[in-house]
PDB file of C-alpha atoms in Angstrom:
ATOM      1  CA  GLN A   1      14.908 -20.041 -27.882  1.00 77.00           C
ATOM      2  CA  LYS A   2      15.876 -19.372 -24.286  1.00 84.00           C
ATOM      3  CA  GLU A   3      15.343 -15.871 -22.953  1.00 91.00           C
ATOM      4  CA  VAL A   4      18.900 -15.679 -21.647  1.00 95.00           C
ATOM      5  CA  GLU A   5      21.651 -17.934 -22.980  1.00 95.00           C
ATOM      6  CA  GLN A   6      25.125 -18.574 -21.683  1.00 95.00           C
ATOM      7  CA  ASN A   7      27.755 -21.158 -22.546  1.00 91.00           C
ATOM      8  CA  SER A   8      27.953 -23.484 -19.551  1.00 89.00           C
ATOM      9  CA  GLY A   9      31.721 -23.882 -19.829  1.00 89.00           C
ATOM     10  CA  PRO A  10      33.937 -24.565 -18.098  1.00 95.00           C
ATOM     11  CA  LEU A  11      35.981 -21.670 -19.366  1.00 96.00           C
ATOM     12  CA  SER A  12      39.585 -22.169 -18.311  1.00 97.00           C
ATOM     13  CA  VAL A  13      42.029 -19.260 -18.296  1.00 97.00           C
ATOM     14  CA  PRO A  14      45.523 -18.964 -16.820  1.00 98.00           C
ATOM     15  CA  GLU A  15      46.110 -16.700 -13.864  1.00 98.00           C
ATOM     16  CA  GLY A  16      46.704 -13.117 -14.973  1.00 97.00           C
ATOM     17  CA  ALA A  17      44.820 -13.505 -18.268  1.00 98.00           C
ATOM     18  CA  ILE A  18      41.590 -11.826 -19.341  1.00 98.00           C
ATOM     19  CA  ALA A  19      38.461 -13.930 -18.936  1.00 98.00           C
ATOM     20  CA  SER A  20      35.623 -13.117 -21.335  1.00 97.00           C
ATOM     21  CA  LEU A  21      32.126 -14.269 -20.472  1.00 98.00           C
ATOM     22  CA  ASN A  22      29.251 -13.850 -22.895  1.00 97.00           C
ATOM     23  CA  CYS A  23      25.488 -13.773 -22.667  1.00 97.00           C
ATOM     24  CA  THR A  24      22.783 -13.339 -25.316  1.00 97.00           C
ATOM     25  CA  TYR A  25      19.143 -12.487 -24.756  1.00 97.00           C
ATOM     26  CA  SER A  26      16.068 -12.822 -26.909  1.00 95.00           C
ATOM     27  CA  ASP A  27      13.818  -9.867 -26.031  1.00 93.00           C
ATOM     28  CA  ARG A  28      14.700  -6.590 -27.751  1.00 92.00           C
ATOM     29  CA  GLY A  29      12.728  -4.705 -25.096  1.00 91.00           C
ATOM     30  CA  SER A  30      15.180  -5.721 -22.354  1.00 93.00           C
ATOM     31  CA  GLN A  31      16.379  -2.765 -20.330  1.00 92.00           C
ATOM     32  CA  SER A  32      18.459  -3.916 -17.376  1.00 94.00           C
ATOM     33  CA  PHE A  33      21.379  -6.322 -17.381  1.00 97.00           C
ATOM     34  CA  PHE A  34      23.242  -7.857 -14.475  1.00 97.00           C
ATOM     35  CA  TRP A  35      26.206 -10.097 -13.775  1.00 98.00           C
ATOM     36  CA  TYR A  36      26.310 -12.229 -10.642  1.00 98.00           C
ATOM     37  CA  ARG A  37      29.067 -14.430  -9.293  1.00 98.00           C
ATOM     38  CA  GLN A  38      28.191 -17.639  -7.494  1.00 97.00           C
ATOM     39  CA  TYR A  39      30.747 -19.712  -5.649  1.00 97.00           C
ATOM     40  CA  SER A  40      29.960 -23.388  -5.202  1.00 94.00           C
ATOM     41  CA  GLY A  41      27.462 -23.861  -2.377  1.00 93.00           C
ATOM     42  CA  LYS A  42      26.921 -20.122  -1.941  1.00 96.00           C
ATOM     43  CA  SER A  43      24.321 -17.614  -3.000  1.00 97.00           C
ATOM     44  CA  PRO A  44      24.660 -15.330  -6.052  1.00 97.00           C
ATOM     45  CA  GLU A  45      26.454 -12.053  -5.461  1.00 97.00           C
ATOM     46  CA  LEU A  46      25.910  -9.000  -7.657  1.00 96.00           C
ATOM     47  CA  ILE A  47      29.050  -7.926  -9.522  1.00 96.00           C
ATOM     48  CA  MET A  48      27.782  -5.329 -11.966  1.00 95.00           C
ATOM     49  CA  SER A  49      24.710  -3.864 -13.537  1.00 96.00           C
ATOM     50  CA  ILE A  50      24.540  -2.104 -16.907  1.00 96.00           C
ATOM     51  CA  TYR A  51      21.635  -0.254 -18.438  1.00 94.00           C
ATOM     52  CA  SER A  52      22.922   1.485 -21.592  1.00 94.00           C
ATOM     53  CA  ASN A  53      25.023   0.526 -24.577  1.00 96.00           C
ATOM     54  CA  GLY A  54      28.760   0.577 -24.167  1.00 96.00           C
ATOM     55  CA  ASP A  55      31.227  -0.345 -21.479  1.00 97.00           C
ATOM     56  CA  LYS A  56      31.057  -0.012 -17.737  1.00 97.00           C
ATOM     57  CA  GLU A  57      34.172  -0.594 -15.673  1.00 97.00           C
ATOM     58  CA  ASP A  58      34.519  -1.417 -11.985  1.00 96.00           C
ATOM     59  CA  GLY A  59      37.968  -2.407 -10.862  1.00 97.00           C
ATOM     60  CA  ARG A  60      39.055  -5.514 -12.759  1.00 97.00           C
ATOM     61  CA  PHE A  61      35.569  -6.030 -14.164  1.00 98.00           C
ATOM     62  CA  THR A  62      34.144  -4.522 -17.351  1.00 98.00           C
ATOM     63  CA  ALA A  63      30.603  -5.105 -18.524  1.00 98.00           C
ATOM     64  CA  GLN A  64      29.822  -4.523 -22.181  1.00 98.00           C
ATOM     65  CA  LEU A  65      26.333  -4.114 -23.610  1.00 97.00           C
ATOM     66  CA  ASN A  66      25.324  -4.179 -27.274  1.00 97.00           C
ATOM     67  CA  LYS A  67      21.555  -3.901 -27.564  1.00 95.00           C
ATOM     68  CA  ALA A  68      21.556  -4.038 -31.365  1.00 95.00           C
ATOM     69  CA  SER A  69      23.217  -7.465 -31.280  1.00 95.00           C
ATOM     70  CA  GLN A  70      21.428  -8.464 -28.060  1.00 96.00           C
ATOM     71  CA  TYR A  71      24.453  -9.505 -26.111  1.00 95.00           C
ATOM     72  CA  VAL A  72      26.116  -8.542 -22.894  1.00 98.00           C
ATOM     73  CA  SER A  73      29.577  -9.602 -21.824  1.00 98.00           C
ATOM     74  CA  LEU A  74      31.774  -9.507 -18.745  1.00 98.00           C
ATOM     75  CA  LEU A  75      35.541  -9.128 -18.938  1.00 98.00           C
ATOM     76  CA  ILE A  76      37.684  -9.973 -15.957  1.00 98.00           C
ATOM     77  CA  ARG A  77      41.210  -8.593 -16.212  1.00 98.00           C
ATOM     78  CA  ASP A  78      44.182 -10.074 -14.352  1.00 98.00           C
ATOM     79  CA  SER A  79      42.146 -13.166 -13.486  1.00 98.00           C
ATOM     80  CA  GLN A  80      42.869 -14.692 -10.099  1.00 97.00           C
ATOM     81  CA  PRO A  81      42.178 -18.211  -8.782  1.00 97.00           C
ATOM     82  CA  SER A  82      39.665 -16.590  -6.427  1.00 97.00           C
ATOM     83  CA  ASP A  83      37.645 -15.589  -9.512  1.00 98.00           C
ATOM     84  CA  SER A  84      36.889 -19.274 -10.132  1.00 98.00           C
ATOM     85  CA  ALA A  85      33.109 -19.462  -9.831  1.00 97.00           C
ATOM     86  CA  THR A  86      29.958 -19.646 -11.900  1.00 97.00           C
ATOM     87  CA  TYR A  87      28.925 -16.340 -13.479  1.00 98.00           C
ATOM     88  CA  LEU A  88      25.230 -15.723 -13.989  1.00 97.00           C
ATOM     89  CA  CYS A  89      23.845 -13.270 -16.493  1.00 97.00           C
ATOM     90  CA  ALA A  90      20.426 -11.765 -15.695  1.00 96.00           C
ATOM     91  CA  VAL A  91      18.144  -9.643 -17.853  1.00 96.00           C
ATOM     92  CA  ARG A  92      15.039  -7.572 -17.090  1.00 93.00           C
ATOM     93  CA  LYS A  93      12.477  -6.858 -19.760  1.00 87.00           C
ATOM     94  CA  GLY A  94      11.019  -3.372 -19.895  1.00 81.00           C
ATOM     95  CA  GLY A  95       7.837  -3.013 -17.869  1.00 79.00           C
ATOM     96  CA  TYR A  96       8.530  -6.090 -15.750  1.00 80.00           C
ATOM     97  CA  GLN A  97       9.571  -6.255 -12.107  1.00 81.00           C
ATOM     98  CA  LYS A  98      11.329  -9.600 -12.449  1.00 84.00           C
ATOM     99  CA  VAL A  99      14.566 -10.682 -14.075  1.00 91.00           C
ATOM    100  CA  THR A 100      15.447 -13.853 -15.956  1.00 93.00           C
ATOM    101  CA  PHE A 101      18.699 -15.617 -15.159  1.00 94.00           C
ATOM    102  CA  GLY A 102      20.868 -17.604 -17.502  1.00 95.00           C
ATOM    103  CA  THR A 103      22.159 -20.980 -16.395  1.00 94.00           C
ATOM    104  CA  GLY A 104      25.647 -19.591 -15.848  1.00 95.00           C
ATOM    105  CA  THR A 105      29.185 -20.051 -17.142  1.00 96.00           C
ATOM    106  CA  LYS A 106      31.681 -21.841 -14.956  1.00 97.00           C
ATOM    107  CA  LEU A 107      35.052 -20.090 -14.904  1.00 98.00           C
ATOM    108  CA  GLN A 108      38.241 -21.836 -13.828  1.00 98.00           C
ATOM    109  CA  VAL A 109      41.365 -19.751 -13.319  1.00 98.00           C
ATOM    110  CA  ILE A 110      44.430 -21.954 -13.428  1.00 97.00           C
ATOM    111  CA  PRO A 111      47.352 -20.882 -11.182  1.00 95.00           C
TER     112      PRO A 111
ATOM    113  CA  ASN B   1      22.734  -4.166   8.117  1.00 77.00           C
ATOM    114  CA  ALA B   2      22.139  -7.904   8.015  1.00 85.00           C
ATOM    115  CA  GLY B   3      20.920  -7.683   4.411  1.00 95.00           C
ATOM    116  CA  VAL B   4      18.730 -10.642   3.452  1.00 97.00           C
ATOM    117  CA  THR B   5      18.414 -13.424   6.005  1.00 97.00           C
ATOM    118  CA  GLN B   6      16.879 -16.866   5.540  1.00 98.00           C
ATOM    119  CA  THR B   7      15.978 -19.616   7.974  1.00 97.00           C
ATOM    120  CA  PRO B   8      16.488 -22.495   8.250  1.00 97.00           C
ATOM    121  CA  LYS B   9      19.791 -23.202   6.481  1.00 97.00           C
ATOM    122  CA  PHE B  10      19.013 -26.899   6.041  1.00 97.00           C
ATOM    123  CA  ARG B  11      15.884 -28.987   6.369  1.00 97.00           C
ATOM    124  CA  ILE B  12      14.836 -32.541   5.639  1.00 97.00           C
ATOM    125  CA  LEU B  13      11.130 -33.133   5.090  1.00 97.00           C
ATOM    126  CA  LYS B  14       9.157 -36.291   4.619  1.00 97.00           C
ATOM    127  CA  ILE B  15       6.808 -36.554   1.657  1.00 97.00           C
ATOM    128  CA  GLY B  16       3.515 -34.875   2.466  1.00 97.00           C
ATOM    129  CA  GLN B  17       4.836 -32.652   5.247  1.00 97.00           C
ATOM    130  CA  SER B  18       4.569 -28.867   5.125  1.00 96.00           C
ATOM    131  CA  MET B  19       6.914 -26.111   6.150  1.00 96.00           C
ATOM    132  CA  THR B  20       7.572 -22.403   5.885  1.00 98.00           C
ATOM    133  CA  LEU B  21      10.850 -20.935   4.695  1.00 98.00           C
ATOM    134  CA  GLN B  22      11.477 -17.587   6.309  1.00 98.00           C
ATOM    135  CA  CYS B  23      13.014 -14.580   4.561  1.00 98.00           C
ATOM    136  CA  ALA B  24      13.618 -11.102   5.931  1.00 98.00           C
ATOM    137  CA  GLN B  25      15.431  -8.021   4.641  1.00 97.00           C
ATOM    138  CA  ASP B  26      16.436  -4.830   6.424  1.00 95.00           C
ATOM    139  CA  MET B  27      17.276  -2.696   3.379  1.00 94.00           C
ATOM    140  CA  ASN B  28      13.752  -1.271   2.983  1.00 93.00           C
ATOM    141  CA  HIS B  29      13.498  -2.859  -0.452  1.00 94.00           C
ATOM    142  CA  ASN B  30      10.122  -2.862  -2.138  1.00 93.00           C
ATOM    143  CA  TYR B  31      10.659  -5.981  -4.223  1.00 94.00           C
ATOM    144  CA  MET B  32      11.273  -9.483  -2.925  1.00 96.00           C
ATOM    145  CA  TYR B  33      11.693 -12.765  -4.761  1.00 96.00           C
ATOM    146  CA  TRP B  34      11.842 -16.491  -4.158  1.00 98.00           C
ATOM    147  CA  TYR B  35      13.951 -18.715  -6.411  1.00 97.00           C
ATOM    148  CA  ARG B  36      14.854 -22.359  -6.469  1.00 97.00           C
ATOM    149  CA  GLN B  37      18.068 -23.707  -7.909  1.00 96.00           C
ATOM    150  CA  ASP B  38      18.490 -27.341  -8.814  1.00 93.00           C
ATOM    151  CA  PRO B  39      21.997 -28.810  -9.208  1.00 84.00           C
ATOM    152  CA  GLY B  40      23.718 -27.499 -12.332  1.00 79.00           C
ATOM    153  CA  MET B  41      20.711 -25.424 -13.253  1.00 83.00           C
ATOM    154  CA  GLY B  42      19.875 -21.760 -13.243  1.00 87.00           C
ATOM    155  CA  LEU B  43      17.576 -19.894 -10.912  1.00 94.00           C
ATOM    156  CA  LYS B  44      13.868 -20.449 -11.379  1.00 94.00           C
ATOM    157  CA  LEU B  45      11.503 -17.768 -10.048  1.00 95.00           C
ATOM    158  CA  ILE B  46       8.783 -19.173  -7.803  1.00 97.00           C
ATOM    159  CA  TYR B  47       6.972 -16.064  -6.557  1.00 97.00           C
ATOM    160  CA  TYR B  48       7.719 -12.400  -6.205  1.00 95.00           C
ATOM    161  CA  SER B  49       6.263  -9.370  -4.460  1.00 95.00           C
ATOM    162  CA  VAL B  50       6.390  -5.677  -5.328  1.00 93.00           C
ATOM    163  CA  GLY B  51       5.202  -4.529  -1.922  1.00 93.00           C
ATOM    164  CA  ALA B  52       3.266  -5.459   1.199  1.00 93.00           C
ATOM    165  CA  GLY B  53       0.050  -7.222   0.257  1.00 94.00           C
ATOM    166  CA  ILE B  54       1.037  -7.710  -3.411  1.00 95.00           C
ATOM    167  CA  THR B  55       2.381 -10.999  -4.719  1.00 96.00           C
ATOM    168  CA  ASP B  56       2.533 -12.664  -8.113  1.00 95.00           C
ATOM    169  CA  LYS B  57       3.477 -16.021  -9.579  1.00 96.00           C
ATOM    170  CA  GLY B  58       6.777 -16.668 -11.228  1.00 94.00           C
ATOM    171  CA  GLU B  59       7.865 -19.482 -13.500  1.00 92.00           C
ATOM    172  CA  VAL B  60       7.366 -22.446 -11.129  1.00 95.00           C
ATOM    173  CA  PRO B  61       4.692 -21.583  -8.497  1.00 97.00           C
ATOM    174  CA  ASN B  62       2.936 -24.959  -8.198  1.00 96.00           C
ATOM    175  CA  GLY B  63       3.203 -26.466  -4.739  1.00 96.00           C
ATOM    176  CA  TYR B  64       4.145 -23.166  -3.081  1.00 97.00           C
ATOM    177  CA  ASN B  65       2.385 -20.217  -1.496  1.00 97.00           C
ATOM    178  CA  VAL B  66       3.554 -16.825  -0.293  1.00 97.00           C
ATOM    179  CA  SER B  67       2.310 -13.876   1.664  1.00 94.00           C
ATOM    180  CA  ARG B  68       3.758 -10.433   2.314  1.00 96.00           C
ATOM    181  CA  SER B  69       2.229  -8.639   5.255  1.00 96.00           C
ATOM    182  CA  THR B  70       5.209  -6.337   5.878  1.00 96.00           C
ATOM    183  CA  THR B  71       7.942  -4.754   3.779  1.00 95.00           C
ATOM    184  CA  GLU B  72      10.581  -6.763   5.625  1.00 96.00           C
ATOM    185  CA  ASP B  73       9.247 -10.331   5.506  1.00 97.00           C
ATOM    186  CA  PHE B  74       8.389 -12.663   2.651  1.00 98.00           C
ATOM    187  CA  PRO B  75       7.809 -16.267   3.810  1.00 98.00           C
ATOM    188  CA  LEU B  76       7.444 -19.165   1.378  1.00 98.00           C
ATOM    189  CA  ARG B  77       5.084 -21.979   2.299  1.00 98.00           C
ATOM    190  CA  LEU B  78       5.468 -25.518   0.988  1.00 96.00           C
ATOM    191  CA  GLU B  79       2.321 -27.605   1.238  1.00 90.00           C
ATOM    192  CA  LEU B  80       2.411 -31.395   0.863  1.00 94.00           C
ATOM    193  CA  ALA B  81       6.125 -31.655   0.127  1.00 96.00           C
ATOM    194  CA  ALA B  82       7.173 -33.802  -2.836  1.00 96.00           C
ATOM    195  CA  PRO B  83      10.622 -35.138  -3.850  1.00 96.00           C
ATOM    196  CA  SER B  84      10.524 -32.758  -6.843  1.00 96.00           C
ATOM    197  CA  GLN B  85      10.786 -29.875  -4.349  1.00 97.00           C
ATOM    198  CA  THR B  86      14.239 -30.993  -3.249  1.00 97.00           C
ATOM    199  CA  SER B  87      16.333 -27.965  -4.110  1.00 97.00           C
ATOM    200  CA  VAL B  88      18.175 -24.944  -2.783  1.00 98.00           C
ATOM    201  CA  TYR B  89      15.871 -22.006  -2.157  1.00 98.00           C
ATOM    202  CA  PHE B  90      17.074 -18.420  -2.364  1.00 98.00           C
ATOM    203  CA  CYS B  91      15.277 -15.309  -1.301  1.00 98.00           C
ATOM    204  CA  ALA B  92      16.295 -11.967  -2.822  1.00 97.00           C
ATOM    205  CA  SER B  93      15.292  -8.345  -2.579  1.00 96.00           C
ATOM    206  CA  SER B  94      15.780  -5.248  -4.691  1.00 94.00           C
ATOM    207  CA  HIS B  95      15.049  -1.563  -4.743  1.00 90.00           C
ATOM    208  CA  ARG B  96      12.070  -0.605  -6.867  1.00 81.00           C
ATOM    209  CA  ASP B  97      13.988   1.442  -9.436  1.00 79.00           C
ATOM    210  CA  LEU B  98      17.278  -0.408  -9.738  1.00 79.00           C
ATOM    211  CA  TYR B  99      16.286  -4.093  -9.767  1.00 88.00           C
ATOM    212  CA  GLU B 100      19.742  -5.103  -8.503  1.00 92.00           C
ATOM    213  CA  GLN B 101      18.933  -8.164  -6.453  1.00 94.00           C
ATOM    214  CA  TYR B 102      20.611  -9.064  -3.195  1.00 96.00           C
ATOM    215  CA  PHE B 103      20.382 -12.679  -2.151  1.00 98.00           C
ATOM    216  CA  GLY B 104      20.092 -14.447   1.156  1.00 98.00           C
ATOM    217  CA  PRO B 105      22.356 -17.398   2.020  1.00 98.00           C
ATOM    218  CA  GLY B 106      19.809 -19.987   0.911  1.00 97.00           C
ATOM    219  CA  THR B 107      17.927 -22.922   2.399  1.00 97.00           C
ATOM    220  CA  ARG B 108      18.904 -26.425   1.324  1.00 97.00           C
ATOM    221  CA  LEU B 109      15.764 -28.580   1.380  1.00 97.00           C
ATOM    222  CA  THR B 110      15.600 -32.335   0.923  1.00 97.00           C
ATOM    223  CA  VAL B 111      12.282 -34.161   0.613  1.00 97.00           C
ATOM    224  CA  THR B 112      12.445 -37.929   1.118  1.00 96.00           C
TER     225      THR B 112
END
């Protein structure tokens, strides 16, 4: 079982819709959770971090964490073509200084 | 702030050559990381450092070496380059308590 799992996609959504990206992790001791966006040929860019159960909102982005079910999700409201990118989920286990990245979900927003 | 900078942006190496990828950050971050990313794959951790003089291996350290003599700089050394080291290399840094990583623009390396 991979430490961090994501569906590779592509996930296609129409412009203006809500895009829902999911990530599961294997270690129950995980404490820190991150979402990064990576455009083709570019470096990953931090979108959001979440550390406790529940929702965290930042503009059009909402991160959701459910530690009991070991999943973290990212919702993108009012999706725009400029949101088309690969979204990487990253998880840090408690007591560790490093994070593990998933392989990413490719999102395509169709105009 | 420049953030995290990496040089060079592109490099072609012949098999058996060596080179150093440079990484610097001006955010006074304690932690620094080196990743490689192969096409269509996720990020694999090569080495990381929690402070000057302290480094540790990641998931794929073979064929690489690092040093960290200052807080700002974290160079990655490739010895005896092999085609399997063809990849995009990213350097990242984070604050000690938050672990939110900020990435440099990357170095695209081809070994032929």
